[in-house]
XYZ file of C-alpha atoms in Angstrom:
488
model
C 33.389 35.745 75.550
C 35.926 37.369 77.878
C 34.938 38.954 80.699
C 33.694 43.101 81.039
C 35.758 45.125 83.075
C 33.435 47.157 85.760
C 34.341 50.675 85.474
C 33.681 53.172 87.672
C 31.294 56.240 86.302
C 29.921 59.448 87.755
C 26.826 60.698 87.143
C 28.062 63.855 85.035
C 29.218 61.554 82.351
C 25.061 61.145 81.698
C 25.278 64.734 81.244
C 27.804 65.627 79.416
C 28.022 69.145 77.791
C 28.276 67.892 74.481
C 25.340 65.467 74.971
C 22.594 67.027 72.017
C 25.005 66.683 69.058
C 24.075 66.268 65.541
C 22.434 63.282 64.583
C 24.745 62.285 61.612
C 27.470 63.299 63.699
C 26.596 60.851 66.756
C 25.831 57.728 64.322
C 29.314 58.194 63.121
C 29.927 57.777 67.214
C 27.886 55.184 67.163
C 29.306 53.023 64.032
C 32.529 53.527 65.355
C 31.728 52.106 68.280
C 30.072 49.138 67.068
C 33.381 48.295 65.443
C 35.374 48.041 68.578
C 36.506 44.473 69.263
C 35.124 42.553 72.231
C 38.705 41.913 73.447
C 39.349 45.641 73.441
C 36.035 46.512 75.256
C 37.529 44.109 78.007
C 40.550 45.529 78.295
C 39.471 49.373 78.897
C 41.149 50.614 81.694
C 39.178 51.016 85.153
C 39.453 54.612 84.936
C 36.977 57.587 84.630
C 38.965 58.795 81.626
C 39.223 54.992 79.818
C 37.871 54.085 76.749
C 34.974 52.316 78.647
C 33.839 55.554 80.579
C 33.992 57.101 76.898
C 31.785 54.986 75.369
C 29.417 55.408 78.373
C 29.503 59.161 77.529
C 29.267 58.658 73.544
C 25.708 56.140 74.637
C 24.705 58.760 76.704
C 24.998 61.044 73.675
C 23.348 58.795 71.716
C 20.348 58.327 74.129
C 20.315 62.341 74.606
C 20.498 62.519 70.398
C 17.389 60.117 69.875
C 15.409 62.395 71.894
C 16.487 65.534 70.173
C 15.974 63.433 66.980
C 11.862 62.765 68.227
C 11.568 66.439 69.183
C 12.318 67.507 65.686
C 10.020 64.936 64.463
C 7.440 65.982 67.044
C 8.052 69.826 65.486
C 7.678 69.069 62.486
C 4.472 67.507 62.746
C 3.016 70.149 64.635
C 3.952 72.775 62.344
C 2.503 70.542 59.299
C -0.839 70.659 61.466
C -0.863 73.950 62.261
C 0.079 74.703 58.751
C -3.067 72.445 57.500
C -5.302 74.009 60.234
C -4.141 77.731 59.280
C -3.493 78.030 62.783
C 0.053 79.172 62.643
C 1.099 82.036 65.224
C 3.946 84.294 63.499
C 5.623 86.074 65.873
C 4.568 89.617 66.682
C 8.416 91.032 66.562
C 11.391 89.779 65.616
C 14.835 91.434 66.230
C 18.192 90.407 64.946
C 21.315 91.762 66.420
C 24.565 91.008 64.421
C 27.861 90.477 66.568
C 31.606 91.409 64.910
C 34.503 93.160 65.992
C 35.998 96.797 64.566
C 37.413 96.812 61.378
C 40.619 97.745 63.329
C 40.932 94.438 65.154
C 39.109 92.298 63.380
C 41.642 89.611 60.891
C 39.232 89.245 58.705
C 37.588 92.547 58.504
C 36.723 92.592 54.534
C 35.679 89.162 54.181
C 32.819 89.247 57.264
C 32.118 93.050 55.781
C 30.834 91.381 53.049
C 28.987 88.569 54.918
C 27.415 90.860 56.824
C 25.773 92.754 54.137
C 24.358 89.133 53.032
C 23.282 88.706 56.454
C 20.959 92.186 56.288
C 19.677 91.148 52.873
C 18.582 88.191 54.464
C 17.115 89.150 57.704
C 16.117 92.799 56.970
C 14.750 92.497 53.265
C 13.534 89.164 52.826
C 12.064 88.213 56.754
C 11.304 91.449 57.550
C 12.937 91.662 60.995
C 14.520 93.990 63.109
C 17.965 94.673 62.110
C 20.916 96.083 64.642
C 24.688 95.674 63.963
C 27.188 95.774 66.909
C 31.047 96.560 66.674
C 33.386 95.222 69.342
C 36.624 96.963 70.128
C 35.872 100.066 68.693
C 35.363 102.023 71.742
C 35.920 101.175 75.717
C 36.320 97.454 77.273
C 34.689 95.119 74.750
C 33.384 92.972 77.240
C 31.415 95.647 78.527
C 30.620 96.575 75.059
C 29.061 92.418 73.915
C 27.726 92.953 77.587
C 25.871 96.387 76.884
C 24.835 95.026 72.976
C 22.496 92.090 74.739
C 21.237 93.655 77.515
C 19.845 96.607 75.122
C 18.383 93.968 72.829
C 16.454 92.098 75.506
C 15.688 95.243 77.014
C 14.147 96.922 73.968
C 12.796 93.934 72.316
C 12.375 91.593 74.895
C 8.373 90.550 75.489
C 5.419 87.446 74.988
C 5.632 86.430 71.544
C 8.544 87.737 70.744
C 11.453 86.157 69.223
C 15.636 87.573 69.407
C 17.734 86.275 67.429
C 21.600 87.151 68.319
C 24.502 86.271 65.564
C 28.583 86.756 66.059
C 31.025 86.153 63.589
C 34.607 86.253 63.903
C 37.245 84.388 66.184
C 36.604 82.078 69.296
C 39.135 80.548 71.445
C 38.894 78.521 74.953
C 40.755 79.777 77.768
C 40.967 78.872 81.749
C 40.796 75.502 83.522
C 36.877 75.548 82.112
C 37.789 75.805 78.664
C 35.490 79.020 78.804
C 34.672 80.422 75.363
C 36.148 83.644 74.374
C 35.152 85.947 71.480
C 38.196 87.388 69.787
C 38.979 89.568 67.244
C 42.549 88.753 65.636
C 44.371 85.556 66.302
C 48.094 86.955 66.791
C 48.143 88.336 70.451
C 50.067 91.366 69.453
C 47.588 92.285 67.047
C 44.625 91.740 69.060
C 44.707 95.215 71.078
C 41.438 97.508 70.636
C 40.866 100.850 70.953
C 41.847 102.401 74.609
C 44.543 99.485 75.112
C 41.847 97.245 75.906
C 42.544 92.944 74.983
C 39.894 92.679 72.051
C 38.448 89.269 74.164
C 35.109 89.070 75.532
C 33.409 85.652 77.529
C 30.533 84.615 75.852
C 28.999 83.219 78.912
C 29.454 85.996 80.746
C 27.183 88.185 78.264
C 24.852 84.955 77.911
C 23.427 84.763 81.247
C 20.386 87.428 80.947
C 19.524 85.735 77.835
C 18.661 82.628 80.770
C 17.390 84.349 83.531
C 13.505 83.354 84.078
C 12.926 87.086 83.836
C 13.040 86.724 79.980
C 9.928 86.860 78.104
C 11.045 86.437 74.184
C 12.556 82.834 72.671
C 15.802 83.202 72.141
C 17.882 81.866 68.849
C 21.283 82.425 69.011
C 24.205 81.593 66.330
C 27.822 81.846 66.120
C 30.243 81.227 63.591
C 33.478 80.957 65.210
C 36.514 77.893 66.424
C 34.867 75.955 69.551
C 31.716 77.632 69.209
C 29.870 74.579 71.200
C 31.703 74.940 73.929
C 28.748 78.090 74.660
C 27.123 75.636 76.337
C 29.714 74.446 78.750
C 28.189 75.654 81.670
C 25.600 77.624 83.071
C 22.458 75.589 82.062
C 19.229 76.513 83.687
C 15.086 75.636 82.849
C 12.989 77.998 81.781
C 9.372 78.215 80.288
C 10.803 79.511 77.227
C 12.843 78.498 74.545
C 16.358 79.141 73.859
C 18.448 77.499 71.073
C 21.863 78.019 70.165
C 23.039 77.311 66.439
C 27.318 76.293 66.689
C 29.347 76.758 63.720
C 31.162 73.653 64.848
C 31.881 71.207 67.803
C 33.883 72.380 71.015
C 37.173 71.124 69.726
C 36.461 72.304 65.971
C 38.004 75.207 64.605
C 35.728 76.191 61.222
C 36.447 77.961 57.995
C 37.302 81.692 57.742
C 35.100 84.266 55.855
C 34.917 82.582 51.914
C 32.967 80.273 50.239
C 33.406 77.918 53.154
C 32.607 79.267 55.682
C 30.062 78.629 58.104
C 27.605 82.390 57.372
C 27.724 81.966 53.580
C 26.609 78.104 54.664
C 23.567 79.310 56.769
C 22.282 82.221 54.192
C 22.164 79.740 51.377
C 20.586 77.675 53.405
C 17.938 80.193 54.667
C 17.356 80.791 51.472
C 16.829 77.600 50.043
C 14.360 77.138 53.310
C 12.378 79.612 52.310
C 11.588 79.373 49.224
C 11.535 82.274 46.602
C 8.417 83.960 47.951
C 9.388 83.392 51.814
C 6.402 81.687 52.173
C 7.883 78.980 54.088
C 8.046 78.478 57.881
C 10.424 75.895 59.265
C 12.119 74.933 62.697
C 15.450 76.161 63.407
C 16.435 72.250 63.479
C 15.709 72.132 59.966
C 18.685 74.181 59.533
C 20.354 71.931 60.806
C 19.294 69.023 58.979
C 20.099 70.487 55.553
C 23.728 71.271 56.750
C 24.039 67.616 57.642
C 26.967 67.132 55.367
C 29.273 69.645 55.661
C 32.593 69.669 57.943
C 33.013 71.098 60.414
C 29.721 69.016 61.537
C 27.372 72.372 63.311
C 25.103 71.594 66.477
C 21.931 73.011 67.815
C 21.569 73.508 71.287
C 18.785 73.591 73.867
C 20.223 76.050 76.346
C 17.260 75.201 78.911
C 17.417 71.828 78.887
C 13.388 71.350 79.059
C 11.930 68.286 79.599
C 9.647 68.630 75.857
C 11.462 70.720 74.138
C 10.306 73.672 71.812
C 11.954 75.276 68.530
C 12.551 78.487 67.242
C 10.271 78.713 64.296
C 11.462 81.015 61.387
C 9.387 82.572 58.725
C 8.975 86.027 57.103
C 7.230 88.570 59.318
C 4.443 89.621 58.326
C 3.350 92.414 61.681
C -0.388 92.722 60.460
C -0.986 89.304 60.016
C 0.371 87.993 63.470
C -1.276 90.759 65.300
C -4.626 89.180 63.230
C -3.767 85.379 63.958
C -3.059 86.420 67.364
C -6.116 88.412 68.131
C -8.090 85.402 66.212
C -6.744 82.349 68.935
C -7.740 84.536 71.899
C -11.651 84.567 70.862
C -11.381 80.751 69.915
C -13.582 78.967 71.848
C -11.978 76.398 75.221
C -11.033 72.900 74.077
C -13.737 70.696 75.803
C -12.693 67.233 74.430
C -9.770 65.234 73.556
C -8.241 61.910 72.863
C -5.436 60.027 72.446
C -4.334 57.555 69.519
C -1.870 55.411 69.337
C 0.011 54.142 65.653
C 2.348 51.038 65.558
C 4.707 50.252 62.193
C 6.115 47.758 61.070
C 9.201 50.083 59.483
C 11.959 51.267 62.204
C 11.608 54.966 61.678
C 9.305 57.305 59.603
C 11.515 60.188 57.288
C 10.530 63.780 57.863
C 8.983 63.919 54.761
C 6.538 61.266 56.083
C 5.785 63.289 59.557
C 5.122 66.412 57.659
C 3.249 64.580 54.901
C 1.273 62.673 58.193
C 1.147 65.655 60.266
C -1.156 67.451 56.936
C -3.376 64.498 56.111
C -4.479 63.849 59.681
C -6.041 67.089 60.139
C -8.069 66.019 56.150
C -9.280 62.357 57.786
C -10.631 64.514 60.582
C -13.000 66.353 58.469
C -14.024 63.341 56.516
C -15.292 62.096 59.830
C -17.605 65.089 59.125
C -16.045 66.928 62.877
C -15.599 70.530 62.434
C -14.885 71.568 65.594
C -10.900 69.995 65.465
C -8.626 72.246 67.677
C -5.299 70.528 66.722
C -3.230 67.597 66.731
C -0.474 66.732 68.607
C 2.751 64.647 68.998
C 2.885 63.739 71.941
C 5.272 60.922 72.147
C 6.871 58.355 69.983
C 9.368 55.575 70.110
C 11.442 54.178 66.902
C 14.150 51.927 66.191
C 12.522 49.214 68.565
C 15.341 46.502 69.666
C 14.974 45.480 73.288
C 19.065 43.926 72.722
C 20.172 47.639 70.958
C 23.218 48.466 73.481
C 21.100 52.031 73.706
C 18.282 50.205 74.881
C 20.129 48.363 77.648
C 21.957 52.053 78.002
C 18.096 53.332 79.112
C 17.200 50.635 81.346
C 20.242 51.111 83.306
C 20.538 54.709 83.563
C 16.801 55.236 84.149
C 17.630 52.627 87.144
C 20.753 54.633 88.383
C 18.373 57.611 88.043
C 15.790 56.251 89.998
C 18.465 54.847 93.193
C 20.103 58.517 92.836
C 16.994 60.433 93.146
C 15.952 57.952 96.438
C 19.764 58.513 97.889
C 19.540 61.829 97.006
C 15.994 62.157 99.277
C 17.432 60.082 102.101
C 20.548 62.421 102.435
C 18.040 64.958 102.697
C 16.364 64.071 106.275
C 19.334 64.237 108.581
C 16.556 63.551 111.656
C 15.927 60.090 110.546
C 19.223 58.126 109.410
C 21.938 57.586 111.215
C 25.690 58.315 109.854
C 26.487 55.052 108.975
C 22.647 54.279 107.416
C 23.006 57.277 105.134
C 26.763 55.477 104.259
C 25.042 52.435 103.053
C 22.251 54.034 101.212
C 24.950 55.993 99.319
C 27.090 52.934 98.912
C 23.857 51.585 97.466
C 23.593 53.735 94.853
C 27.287 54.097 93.741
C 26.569 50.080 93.065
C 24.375 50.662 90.888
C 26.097 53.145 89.069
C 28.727 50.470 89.010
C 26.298 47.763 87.350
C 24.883 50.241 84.995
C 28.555 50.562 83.610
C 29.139 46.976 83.797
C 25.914 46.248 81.877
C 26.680 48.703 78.950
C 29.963 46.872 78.942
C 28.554 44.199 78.362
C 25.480 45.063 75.983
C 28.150 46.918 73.635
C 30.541 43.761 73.407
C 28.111 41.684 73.223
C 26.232 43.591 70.375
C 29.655 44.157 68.507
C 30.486 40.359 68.583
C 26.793 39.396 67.371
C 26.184 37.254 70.583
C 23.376 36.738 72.911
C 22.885 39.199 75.823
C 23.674 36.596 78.404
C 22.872 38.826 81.943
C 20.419 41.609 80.334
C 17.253 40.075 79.285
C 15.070 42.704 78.380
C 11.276 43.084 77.653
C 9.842 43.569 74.529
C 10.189 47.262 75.067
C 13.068 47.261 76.161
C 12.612 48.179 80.173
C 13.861 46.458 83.132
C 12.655 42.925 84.204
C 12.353 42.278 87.861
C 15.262 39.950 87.638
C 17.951 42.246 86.198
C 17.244 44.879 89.440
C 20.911 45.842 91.146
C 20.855 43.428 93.661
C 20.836 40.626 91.526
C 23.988 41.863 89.894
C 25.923 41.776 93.117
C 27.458 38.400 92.696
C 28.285 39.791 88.933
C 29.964 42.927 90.591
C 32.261 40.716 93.577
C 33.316 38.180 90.746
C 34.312 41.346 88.756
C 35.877 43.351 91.454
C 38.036 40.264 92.758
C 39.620 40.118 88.875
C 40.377 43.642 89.242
């Protein structure tokens, strides 16, 4: 087998923007990559921007998708628990405020006119929520008009155990150097003047960020249905206790279907619909959305706009104000938890459906009171691993970032206390850790060539679960990296 290339990679490639994608849409990432030929692989260019540093990004992805995959799971269980357990928290309020530009600007006026009035059937009649529409362009600067919009809806709905939703339809393009995205309301620039003179454009992040700040107190579940729309989450990410998810119409290079039959709003109604059920007696993550639309083009995306390290979902259900105030006021008096315990299951299948987590997640709670204990609390997902394969090119991926990680974090410390290196010791440490960035590349290289031509991982053996062994560590890759470096 030929040789890998070692290719240089920065640590924001781990991170990129795009990296919680769909999950249908990264296995088609994924399968594509697993057809590349070795020879290929070898000859990537030794280049940030070469095929090699891409398919370090796409397993990144991948590695970032598994976990959003397991946090669905992990939501879906609970809710099946909680569900069993009658033990479900509704929201106390829930407010909706609809996004779309003046009938004066806006290209497509008629056809999101009649979306819209699907959209209040759906979230004013059948969930029972809070219902506000907002026109851009019709009056003053319309960024200070999508700026105004959010900051009233926080501000009058805003609070614990509260939930806003925010939707915008109509046009999206990316403009600056940071492909920032910007709301528009007619795609011809000469037609795209508002009322007052004003540009009808407003930046999305720019009206975003109090929907961020720590200061807010309601979950947050934000969708829009325009070209790019994932490029929302470009930058500006920040943690927060709370959860904040963002629904795309498409990815940040998509462009998706007008108002019609096709488009992306009539998509999500019928699916909200279906959700439901025909008594809205249903209650379901906002990832479950997602999971129905799995099949249509443009692929959408849901977002985790904090980036928290277990993440939560939106849950959506019909409102119902007396009985959440009553479920509400019932967990308060429950008595402390006192006791608990962990289990531990192990399969002999790779993965377990949804079906099968929600189907697990309502039995449990029945084998519990077989075992003739009242006094069960709730269950909880607490962590899970599938698709076991300790030679799986994502499983070499995690070993080798979580080492990179782990040197970064220490360089990262040492650059830190000025008072105790020296210049040229804080040079090494940091030379250090760029190395084994450099063998982390080199070894998903590898692992993905090797994979793609069936052949043995030769200079990754791996555990059986996959982690490092104490003789693949970065320094015993050094001979590996001068033998690579002298052919480049």
């Amino acid at each position: 087998m030929p040789s890998s290339p070692v290719v240089p990679m920065c640590l924001d490639s781990m991170t990129t923007p795009h990296a919680k994608m769909s999950e249908s849409c990264t296995t088609q990432t994924y399968n594509a990559l697993l057809t590349l030929e070795p020879a290929k692989m070898a000859s990537a260019p030794v280049s940030p921007s070469g095929e090699a540093c891409a398919t370090l990004s796409a397993f990144s992805t991948l590695d970032e998708t598994g976990k959003q995959v397991q946090s669905t799971r992990r939501s879906l269980f609970d809710n099946a628990v909680k569900k069993a357990l009658n033990t479900t928290i509704d929201y106390a309020k829930v407010a909706v405020l609809v996004l779309k530009w003046d009938e004066d600007v806006d290209e497509f006026a008629n056809g999101h006119t009649e979306e819209i009035v699907q959209l209040r059937e759906l979230f004013e009649t059948r969930l029972g929520y809070k219902y506000k529409e907002t026109r851009l362009g019709k009056k003053g600067s319309p960024q200070l008009a999508l700026n105004a919009a959010i900051s009233s809806h926080i501000s009058k709905n805003s609070g614990p155990n509260k939930l806003l939703i925010i939707m915008y339809t109509g046009h999206g393009i990316l403009e600056g150097q940071e492909q920032r995205l910007q709301l528009l309301g007619h795609s011809k620039p000469e037609n795209n003047i508002g009322h007052g003179g004003y540009r009808a454009v407003a930046d999305w992040q720019e009206a975003e960020n109090p929907l961020r700040k720590p200061s807010m107190e309601a979950d947050v579940f934000v969708i829009l249905d325009c070209c790019y729309a994932s490029a929302a989450v470009h930058k500006g990410l920040s943690k927060g206790r709370k959860t904040y998810e963002l629904l795309a119409a498409c990815s940040a290079d998509k462009s998706t279907p007008e108002p019609g039959p096709k488009s992306f709003t009539r998509a999500f109604i019928r699916t909200m619909n279906k959700l439901l059920g025909p008594e809205c007696q249903e209650s379901f993550p906002a990832t479950k959305i997602l999971d129905d639309m799995r099949n249509r083009r443009p692929q959408p995306a849901i977002w985790d706009r904090l980036h928290k390290e277990v993440e939560a979902h939106v849950n959506l259900a019909r409102l119902d104000r007396s009985r959440a105030r009553q479920k509400q006021n019932e967990s308060q008096k429950r008595p402390p938890v006192l006791a608990c315990f962990t289990l531990k299951f192990s399969f002999t299948e790779p993965d377990l459906s949804p079906e099968q987590v929600e189907k697990l997640g309502s039995t449990m709670t029945k084998a519990v009171e077989a075992a003739n204990v009242h006094s069960l609390r709730g269950i909880s997902w607490e962590e899970s691993e599938f698709n076991i394969d300790p030679k799986h090119p994502r499983s070499r991926w995690r070993a080798a970032t979580d080492e990179v990680v782990q040197r970064e974090r220490s360089t990262n410390a040492y650059s830190e206390s000025t008072a105790k290196y020296s210049p040229s010791e804080k040079r090494l440490r940091l030379g250090d850790s760029l190395l084994t960035t450099t063998v982390a590349s080199h070894l998903l290289v590898q692992a993905q060539a090797e994979w793609a031509s069936g052949s043995e991982l030769e200079h990754t053996p791996a555990t059986s679960d996959g982690s490092v062994t104490s003789s693949e560590t970065p320094d015993n890759y050094k001979a590996v990296l001068t033998e690579e470096q002298g052919r480049h």
